Amino acid sequence: MRHFLKYTLSALLVILTFSTLVSLAFGWVWGLGLLALFMTAVAARDTWHMMTLKRWLQQQMGSGYQPGGTWNQVFSQLYRLEKHGEQTQQKLREALERFQHAGAALPSGVVVIDTADRIRWCNPSAEKHLCIQLNQDRGQSLTYLIRQPEFGAYLKAPPSELPLLLRRVRGNDLSLSIQVVPYSAEERMLVSHDITQVERDELVRQDFVANVSHELRTPLTVVGGFIETLLEGKPLDEGTQRRVLLTMQAQTQRMQRLVEELLTLSRLESQLYSTPDDLVPVNVLMQQLVQMGRQLSQGQHDVQSVFTDADSVLGSESELLSAFGNLVTNAVRYTPPGGQIHLNWRRERGDGIFSVQDSGIGIPPEHLPRLTERFYRVDRARSRETGGTGLGLAIVKQIAIHHDSKLEICSEPGKGSTFSFRIPAHRIVPK
Ligand code: ADP
């Protein structure tokens, strides 16, 4: 500003001095005439700049224009102002973009609603959770779109810390936890969380507890009943006494097996547990498995093994033995006497496949997708009779996951089944 005044005053001083000098030399008429000429030129120049400035402001033409003199400073300051405004706008644009990106990435749904519950804004998760489309539904009342009465009542009620549980909003199959957060006099924020998986897990947990209790109740009832009989002190003949004790032994063994398998499963499912990468020779495994199969079968089946490649597998020997052993045990259990059981190791496009093929009772196709669920059995009574717990294939599946492998099942009722454990190439070490 000081610079601007200095420049203007010195220009005026120059004009006045020059006019005075002309007055002294040629008379005051010339002097005044010259002064008037100067002033007209200055006025004309200022008018010109004024017009240019107006045009510049209208068109936001930016810097470029440099008229010189005092106007230079006016223009450069205006330019700086405009530049600053542009930078502020850019920063605001970036902040808005950041906010929009963060909103879009949020797994929780966020809907901003006004005092009449009309949608002002929402993020993509909210669109998915509540089946709304911001483009179409902006300005629409949320209670009009979501008709469940409990939702309307929740929005009307004073804000609560307790979330509302909503299921099947507008026909989708999600379970949502909804909470309303007031943050200004004109707007409220509705936050939705997808709790479908949490609910499913809880259901699985409840199912699991019910199954374990049920599995333990039967042997406990049997053992408890026999203990009562023995306590009554009624004389039992030697044969009956032996039968009672053998049944009690079988039931306690059953409970023991169940608890052991539950512990194995829980250890395998624990995220803290990691599988070692030992070099496990397939031929050693096969020999142990054939021996185990023949022992279980007690000569009732024809148990054979076929393997040509003496590969090794990178993994846990005890886990692989446990998984393959379960498949062999099932083959023996579900194949009537006189049937065949073939253990096979082969390579297919680099993968190693261990399979157990039996000529047993087979499995109806509708049961195949659920076989690896804990406690799932096709025929509960038959499984119990043969000492099954319903956990064997669940254990095999966990071990397969640990070895990046897959369990494939082919079966035909009355003809037999083939259970194949497919190990990927990166875990196979050829001889
Ligand atoms: P279980 O202890 O009952 O054998 P599993 O988890 O090992 O439990 O197997 C689940 C069910 O799958 C069994 O109850 C049985 O119905 C069926 N199953 C498994 N293996 C065979 C097989 N080789 N042949 C026929 N059915 C089988």
Coordinates of N, CA and C in Angstrom, one line a residue, residues 7-172:
Y7 N 4.3 5.6 -5.4 CA 4.3 5.6 -6.9 C 3.3 6.7 -7.4
T8 N 2.1 6.8 -6.8 CA 1.1 7.8 -7.3 C 1.6 9.2 -7.0
L9 N 2.1 9.4 -5.8 CA 2.5 10.8 -5.5 C 3.7 11.2 -6.3
S10 N 4.6 10.3 -6.6 CA 5.8 10.7 -7.4 C 5.4 11.0 -8.8
A11 N 4.4 10.2 -9.3 CA 3.9 10.5 -10.7 C 3.2 11.9 -10.8
L12 N 2.4 12.2 -9.7 CA 1.8 13.5 -9.6 C 2.8 14.6 -9.6
L13 N 3.8 14.4 -8.7 CA 4.9 15.4 -8.5 C 5.6 15.7 -9.9
V14 N 5.9 14.6 -10.6 CA 6.5 14.8 -11.9 C 5.7 15.7 -12.8
I15 N 4.3 15.3 -12.9 CA 3.4 16.1 -13.8 C 3.4 17.5 -13.4
L16 N 3.2 17.8 -12.0 CA 3.1 19.2 -11.5 C 4.4 20.0 -11.8
T17 N 5.5 19.3 -11.6 CA 6.8 20.0 -11.8 C 6.9 20.4 -13.2
F18 N 6.6 19.4 -14.1 CA 6.8 19.6 -15.5 C 5.8 20.8 -16.0
S19 N 4.6 20.7 -15.5 CA 3.6 21.8 -15.8 C 4.1 23.1 -15.3
T20 N 4.6 23.2 -14.1 CA 5.1 24.5 -13.5 C 6.2 25.0 -14.4
L21 N 7.1 24.1 -14.8 CA 8.3 24.5 -15.6 C 7.8 25.1 -16.9
V22 N 6.8 24.5 -17.5 CA 6.2 24.9 -18.8 C 5.6 26.3 -18.6
S23 N 4.8 26.5 -17.4 CA 4.1 27.7 -17.1 C 5.2 28.8 -17.0
L24 N 6.3 28.6 -16.3 CA 7.3 29.6 -16.1 C 8.0 30.0 -17.4
A25 N 8.1 29.0 -18.3 CA 8.8 29.2 -19.6 C 7.9 29.8 -20.6
F26 N 6.6 29.3 -20.7 CA 5.8 29.8 -21.8 C 4.5 30.5 -21.4
G27 N 4.3 30.6 -20.1 CA 3.1 31.3 -19.6 C 2.1 30.2 -19.0
W28 N 1.2 30.7 -18.1 CA 0.3 29.8 -17.4 C -0.7 29.0 -18.3
V29 N -1.1 29.7 -19.4 CA -2.0 29.0 -20.3 C -1.4 27.7 -20.8
W30 N -0.1 27.8 -21.2 CA 0.5 26.5 -21.7 C 0.7 25.5 -20.6
G31 N 1.1 26.1 -19.4 CA 1.3 25.2 -18.3 C 0.0 24.5 -17.9
L32 N -1.1 25.2 -17.8 CA -2.4 24.6 -17.5 C -2.9 23.6 -18.5
G33 N -2.7 24.0 -19.8 CA -3.1 23.2 -20.9 C -2.4 21.8 -20.8
L34 N -1.0 21.9 -20.6 CA -0.3 20.7 -20.5 C -0.8 19.8 -19.3
L35 N -1.1 20.5 -18.2 CA -1.6 19.7 -17.0 C -2.9 19.0 -17.4
A36 N -3.8 19.8 -18.0 CA -5.0 19.2 -18.4 C -4.8 18.0 -19.4
L37 N -3.8 18.1 -20.3 CA -3.5 17.1 -21.2 C -3.1 15.8 -20.5
F38 N -2.2 16.1 -19.5 CA -1.6 14.9 -18.7 C -2.8 14.2 -18.0
M39 N -3.6 15.1 -17.3 CA -4.7 14.5 -16.5 C -5.7 13.7 -17.4
T40 N -6.0 14.2 -18.6 CA -6.9 13.5 -19.5 C -6.2 12.2 -19.9
A41 N -4.9 12.2 -20.1 CA -4.2 11.0 -20.5 C -4.3 10.0 -19.4
V42 N -4.1 10.5 -18.1 CA -4.1 9.6 -16.9 C -5.5 9.0 -16.8
A43 N -6.5 9.9 -16.9 CA -7.9 9.5 -16.8 C -8.3 8.4 -17.9
A44 N -7.8 8.7 -19.1 CA -8.0 7.7 -20.2 C -7.4 6.4 -19.9
R45 N -6.1 6.4 -19.4 CA -5.4 5.2 -19.1 C -6.2 4.4 -18.0
D46 N -6.6 5.2 -17.0 CA -7.3 4.5 -15.9 C -8.6 3.9 -16.3
T47 N -9.3 4.6 -17.2 CA -10.6 4.0 -17.7 C -10.3 2.7 -18.5
W48 N -9.3 2.8 -19.3 CA -8.9 1.6 -20.1 C -8.6 0.4 -19.2
H49 N -7.8 0.7 -18.1 CA -7.5 -0.4 -17.2 C -8.7 -0.9 -16.4
M50 N -9.6 0.1 -16.1 CA -10.8 -0.3 -15.4 C -11.6 -1.3 -16.2
M51 N -11.7 -1.0 -17.5 CA -12.5 -1.8 -18.4 C -11.8 -3.2 -18.5
T52 N -10.5 -3.2 -18.6 CA -9.8 -4.5 -18.7 C -10.0 -5.3 -17.4
L53 N -9.9 -4.6 -16.3 CA -10.1 -5.3 -15.0 C -11.5 -5.9 -14.9
K54 N -12.5 -5.2 -15.4 CA -13.9 -5.7 -15.4 C -14.0 -6.9 -16.2
R55 N -13.4 -6.8 -17.4 CA -13.4 -7.9 -18.3 C -12.7 -9.2 -17.7
W56 N -11.6 -8.8 -17.1 CA -10.8 -9.9 -16.5 C -11.6 -10.6 -15.3
L57 N -12.2 -9.8 -14.5 CA -13.0 -10.4 -13.4 C -14.1 -11.2 -14.0
Q58 N -14.7 -10.7 -15.1 CA -15.9 -11.4 -15.6 C -15.4 -12.8 -16.2
Q59 N -14.3 -12.7 -16.9 CA -13.9 -14.0 -17.6 C -13.0 -14.8 -16.7
Q60 N -12.6 -14.3 -15.5 CA -11.6 -15.0 -14.6 C -10.4 -15.4 -15.5
M61 N -9.8 -14.3 -16.1 CA -8.8 -14.6 -17.1 C -7.4 -15.0 -16.5
G62 N -7.3 -14.8 -15.2 CA -6.0 -15.2 -14.6 C -5.0 -14.1 -14.7
S63 N -3.7 -14.5 -14.6 CA -2.7 -13.5 -14.5 C -2.4 -12.9 -15.9
G64 N -1.5 -13.2 -16.6 CA -1.3 -12.7 -18.0 C -1.1 -11.2 -18.1
Y65 N -2.2 -10.5 -17.7 CA -2.2 -9.1 -18.0 C -1.3 -8.2 -17.0
Q66 N -0.4 -7.4 -17.6 CA 0.5 -6.6 -16.8 C 0.5 -5.2 -17.3
P67 N -0.4 -4.4 -16.8 CA -0.5 -3.0 -17.3 C 0.6 -2.1 -17.0
G68 N 1.4 -2.4 -16.0 CA 2.5 -1.5 -15.6 C 2.0 -0.5 -14.6
G69 N 3.0 0.2 -13.9 CA 2.6 1.3 -12.9 C 1.9 0.7 -11.7
T70 N 1.1 1.6 -11.1 CA 0.3 1.3 -9.9 C -0.7 0.1 -10.2
W71 N -1.2 0.1 -11.4 CA -2.2 -0.9 -11.8 C -1.6 -2.3 -11.7
N72 N -0.3 -2.3 -12.0 CA 0.4 -3.6 -11.9 C 0.1 -4.3 -10.5
Q73 N 0.3 -3.4 -9.5 CA 0.1 -4.0 -8.1 C -1.3 -4.4 -7.8
V74 N -2.3 -3.6 -8.3 CA -3.7 -3.9 -8.1 C -4.0 -5.3 -8.8
F75 N -3.5 -5.4 -10.0 CA -3.7 -6.6 -10.8 C -3.1 -7.8 -10.1
S76 N -1.8 -7.6 -9.7 CA -1.1 -8.8 -9.1 C -1.7 -9.2 -7.8
Q77 N -2.2 -8.2 -7.1 CA -2.9 -8.6 -5.8 C -4.2 -9.3 -6.0
L78 N -4.9 -8.8 -7.0 CA -6.1 -9.5 -7.4 C -5.8 -10.9 -7.9
Y79 N -4.8 -11.0 -8.6 CA -4.4 -12.3 -9.1 C -4.0 -13.3 -8.0
R80 N -3.3 -12.7 -7.0 CA -2.9 -13.5 -5.8 C -4.1 -14.0 -5.1
L81 N -5.1 -13.0 -4.9 CA -6.4 -13.3 -4.3 C -7.1 -14.5 -5.0
E82 N -7.1 -14.4 -6.3 CA -7.8 -15.4 -7.1 C -7.1 -16.7 -6.9
K83 N -5.7 -16.7 -7.0 CA -4.9 -17.9 -6.8 C -5.2 -18.5 -5.5
H84 N -5.2 -17.7 -4.4 CA -5.4 -18.2 -3.1 C -6.8 -18.9 -3.0
G85 N -7.8 -18.2 -3.6 CA -9.2 -18.8 -3.7 C -9.2 -20.1 -4.4
E86 N -8.4 -20.2 -5.5 CA -8.4 -21.4 -6.2 C -7.7 -22.6 -5.4
Q87 N -6.7 -22.2 -4.7 CA -6.0 -23.2 -3.8 C -6.9 -23.7 -2.7
T88 N -7.6 -22.7 -2.1 CA -8.6 -23.1 -1.0 C -9.6 -24.0 -1.6
Q89 N -10.1 -23.7 -2.8 CA -11.1 -24.5 -3.4 C -10.6 -25.9 -3.7
Q90 N -9.4 -26.0 -4.2 CA -8.7 -27.3 -4.5 C -8.6 -28.1 -3.2
K91 N -8.2 -27.4 -2.1 CA -8.0 -28.2 -0.9 C -9.4 -28.7 -0.4
L92 N -10.4 -27.9 -0.6 CA -11.8 -28.3 -0.2 C -12.2 -29.5 -1.0
R93 N -11.9 -29.4 -2.4 CA -12.3 -30.5 -3.3 C -11.6 -31.8 -2.9
E94 N -10.3 -31.7 -2.5 CA -9.5 -32.8 -2.1 C -10.1 -33.5 -0.8
A95 N -10.4 -32.5 0.1 CA -11.0 -33.0 1.4 C -12.3 -33.7 1.2
L96 N -13.1 -33.2 0.3 CA -14.4 -33.8 0.0 C -14.2 -35.2 -0.7
E97 N -13.2 -35.2 -1.6 CA -13.0 -36.5 -2.3 C -12.5 -37.5 -1.3
R98 N -11.6 -37.1 -0.4 CA -11.1 -38.0 0.6 C -12.2 -38.5 1.5
F99 N -13.1 -37.7 1.9 CA -14.3 -38.0 2.7 C -15.2 -39.0 1.9
Q100 N -15.3 -38.7 0.6 CA -16.2 -39.6 -0.2 C -15.6 -41.0 -0.4
H101 N -14.2 -41.0 -0.6 CA -13.5 -42.3 -0.7 C -13.6 -43.1 0.6
A102 N -13.4 -42.4 1.7 CA -13.5 -43.1 3.0 C -14.9 -43.6 3.2
G103 N -15.9 -42.8 2.9 CA -17.3 -43.2 3.1 C -17.6 -44.4 2.2
A104 N -17.0 -44.4 1.0 CA -17.3 -45.6 0.1 C -16.6 -46.8 0.6
A105 N -15.4 -46.7 1.2 CA -14.7 -47.8 1.7 C -15.2 -48.4 3.0
L106 N -16.0 -47.6 3.7 CA -16.5 -48.0 5.0 C -17.4 -49.3 4.9
P107 N -17.1 -50.3 5.7 CA -17.9 -51.5 5.6 C -19.3 -51.3 6.3
S108 N -19.4 -50.3 7.1 CA -20.6 -49.9 7.7 C -21.4 -49.0 6.8
G109 N -22.7 -49.1 6.9 CA -23.6 -48.2 6.1 C -23.8 -46.9 6.8
V110 N -23.8 -45.8 6.1 CA -24.0 -44.5 6.8 C -25.1 -43.7 5.9
V111 N -26.2 -43.3 6.5 CA -27.2 -42.5 5.8 C -27.4 -41.3 6.6
V112 N -27.3 -40.1 5.9 CA -27.6 -38.8 6.6 C -29.0 -38.5 6.3
I113 N -29.8 -38.3 7.3 CA -31.3 -38.0 7.1 C -31.6 -36.7 7.8
D114 N -32.7 -36.0 7.2 CA -33.1 -34.7 7.8 C -34.1 -35.0 8.9
T115 N -34.7 -33.9 9.4 CA -35.6 -34.0 10.5 C -36.9 -34.8 10.1
A116 N -37.2 -34.8 8.8 CA -38.4 -35.6 8.4 C -38.0 -37.0 7.9
D117 N -36.8 -37.4 8.3 CA -36.2 -38.7 7.9 C -36.0 -38.9 6.5
R118 N -35.8 -37.8 5.7 CA -35.6 -37.9 4.3 C -34.1 -38.1 4.1
I119 N -33.8 -38.9 3.0 CA -32.4 -39.2 2.8 C -31.7 -38.0 2.1
R120 N -30.5 -37.6 2.7 CA -29.7 -36.5 2.1 C -28.5 -37.1 1.4
W121 N -27.9 -38.1 2.1 CA -26.7 -38.7 1.5 C -26.6 -40.1 2.1
C122 N -26.0 -41.0 1.4 CA -25.6 -42.3 2.0 C -24.4 -42.9 1.2
N123 N -23.7 -43.8 1.9 CA -22.5 -44.4 1.2 C -22.9 -45.7 0.6
P124 N -22.1 -46.3 -0.3 CA -22.4 -47.5 -1.0 C -22.8 -48.7 -0.1
S125 N -22.2 -48.8 1.1 CA -22.6 -49.9 2.0 C -24.0 -49.8 2.5
A126 N -24.4 -48.5 2.7 CA -25.8 -48.3 3.1 C -26.8 -48.6 2.0
E127 N -26.3 -48.3 0.7 CA -27.2 -48.7 -0.4 C -27.4 -50.2 -0.5
K128 N -26.3 -50.9 -0.2 CA -26.4 -52.4 -0.2 C -27.2 -52.9 1.0
H129 N -26.9 -52.4 2.2 CA -27.6 -52.9 3.4 C -29.1 -52.6 3.3
L130 N -29.5 -51.4 2.8 CA -30.9 -51.0 2.9 C -31.6 -51.1 1.6
C131 N -30.9 -51.6 0.6 CA -31.5 -51.7 -0.8 C -32.0 -50.4 -1.3
I132 N -31.2 -49.3 -1.2 CA -31.6 -48.0 -1.7 C -30.6 -47.6 -2.8
Q133 N -31.0 -46.6 -3.6 CA -30.1 -46.0 -4.6 C -30.1 -44.5 -4.4
L134 N -29.0 -44.0 -4.0 CA -28.9 -42.6 -3.7 C -29.5 -41.7 -4.8
N135 N -29.1 -42.0 -6.1 CA -29.5 -41.2 -7.2 C -31.0 -41.1 -7.3
Q136 N -31.7 -42.2 -7.1 CA -33.2 -42.2 -7.2 C -33.9 -41.9 -5.9
D137 N -33.3 -42.3 -4.7 CA -34.0 -42.1 -3.5 C -33.6 -40.9 -2.7
R138 N -32.7 -40.1 -3.2 CA -32.4 -38.9 -2.4 C -33.7 -38.0 -2.2
G139 N -33.9 -37.6 -1.0 CA -35.1 -36.8 -0.7 C -36.3 -37.7 -0.3
Q140 N -36.1 -39.0 -0.5 CA -37.2 -39.9 -0.1 C -37.2 -40.2 1.4
S141 N -38.3 -40.4 2.0 CA -38.3 -40.7 3.4 C -37.9 -42.1 3.7
L142 N -37.0 -42.3 4.6 CA -36.5 -43.7 4.9 C -37.6 -44.6 5.4
T143 N -38.5 -44.0 6.2 CA -39.6 -44.9 6.7 C -40.6 -45.3 5.6
Y144 N -40.6 -44.5 4.5 CA -41.4 -44.9 3.4 C -40.8 -46.1 2.7
L145 N -39.4 -46.1 2.6 CA -38.7 -47.1 1.9 C -38.6 -48.4 2.7
I146 N -38.4 -48.2 4.1 CA -38.3 -49.4 4.9 C -39.5 -49.4 5.8
R147 N -40.4 -50.4 5.5 CA -41.7 -50.3 6.0 C -41.9 -51.1 7.4
Q148 N -40.8 -51.8 7.8 CA -41.0 -52.5 9.1 C -41.4 -51.5 10.2
P149 N -42.5 -51.8 10.9 CA -43.0 -50.9 11.9 C -42.0 -50.6 13.0
E150 N -41.2 -51.6 13.4 CA -40.2 -51.4 14.5 C -39.2 -50.4 14.0
F151 N -38.9 -50.3 12.7 CA -37.9 -49.3 12.2 C -38.5 -47.9 12.4
G152 N -39.8 -47.7 12.0 CA -40.4 -46.4 12.1 C -40.4 -46.0 13.6
A153 N -40.8 -46.9 14.5 CA -40.8 -46.6 15.9 C -39.5 -46.3 16.5
Y154 N -38.4 -46.9 15.9 CA -37.1 -46.7 16.4 C -36.6 -45.3 16.0
L155 N -37.0 -44.9 14.8 CA -36.6 -43.5 14.4 C -37.3 -42.4 15.2
K156 N -38.6 -42.7 15.5 CA -39.4 -41.7 16.3 C -38.9 -41.6 17.7
A157 N -38.5 -42.7 18.3 CA -38.1 -42.7 19.7 C -36.9 -41.9 20.0
P158 N -36.7 -41.4 21.2 CA -35.5 -40.7 21.5 C -34.2 -41.5 21.3
P159 N -33.1 -40.9 20.9 CA -31.9 -41.7 20.5 C -31.5 -42.6 21.7
S160 N -31.1 -43.9 21.3 CA -30.8 -44.9 22.3 C -29.5 -45.5 22.0
E161 N -28.8 -45.9 23.0 CA -27.5 -46.6 22.8 C -27.7 -48.0 22.3
L162 N -28.9 -48.5 22.5 CA -29.2 -49.9 22.1 C -29.5 -49.9 20.6
P163 N -28.8 -50.8 19.8 CA -29.1 -50.8 18.4 C -30.4 -51.6 18.1
L164 N -31.0 -51.4 16.9 CA -32.2 -52.1 16.5 C -31.7 -53.2 15.6
L165 N -32.3 -54.4 15.8 CA -31.9 -55.5 14.9 C -33.0 -55.6 13.8
L166 N -32.5 -55.5 12.6 CA -33.5 -55.6 11.4 C -33.1 -56.8 10.5
R167 N -34.1 -57.6 10.2 CA -33.8 -58.7 9.2 C -34.6 -58.5 8.0
R168 N -34.1 -59.0 6.9 CA -34.8 -59.0 5.6 C -35.3 -57.6 5.2
V169 N -34.4 -56.6 5.2 CA -34.9 -55.3 4.8 C -35.1 -55.3 3.3
R170 N -36.3 -54.9 2.9 CA -36.7 -54.8 1.5 C -36.3 -56.1 0.8
G171 N -36.5 -57.2 1.4 CA -36.4 -58.5 0.7 C -35.0 -59.0 0.7
N172 N -33.9 -58.3 1.2 CA -32.6 -58.9 1.1 C -32.4 -59.9 2.3

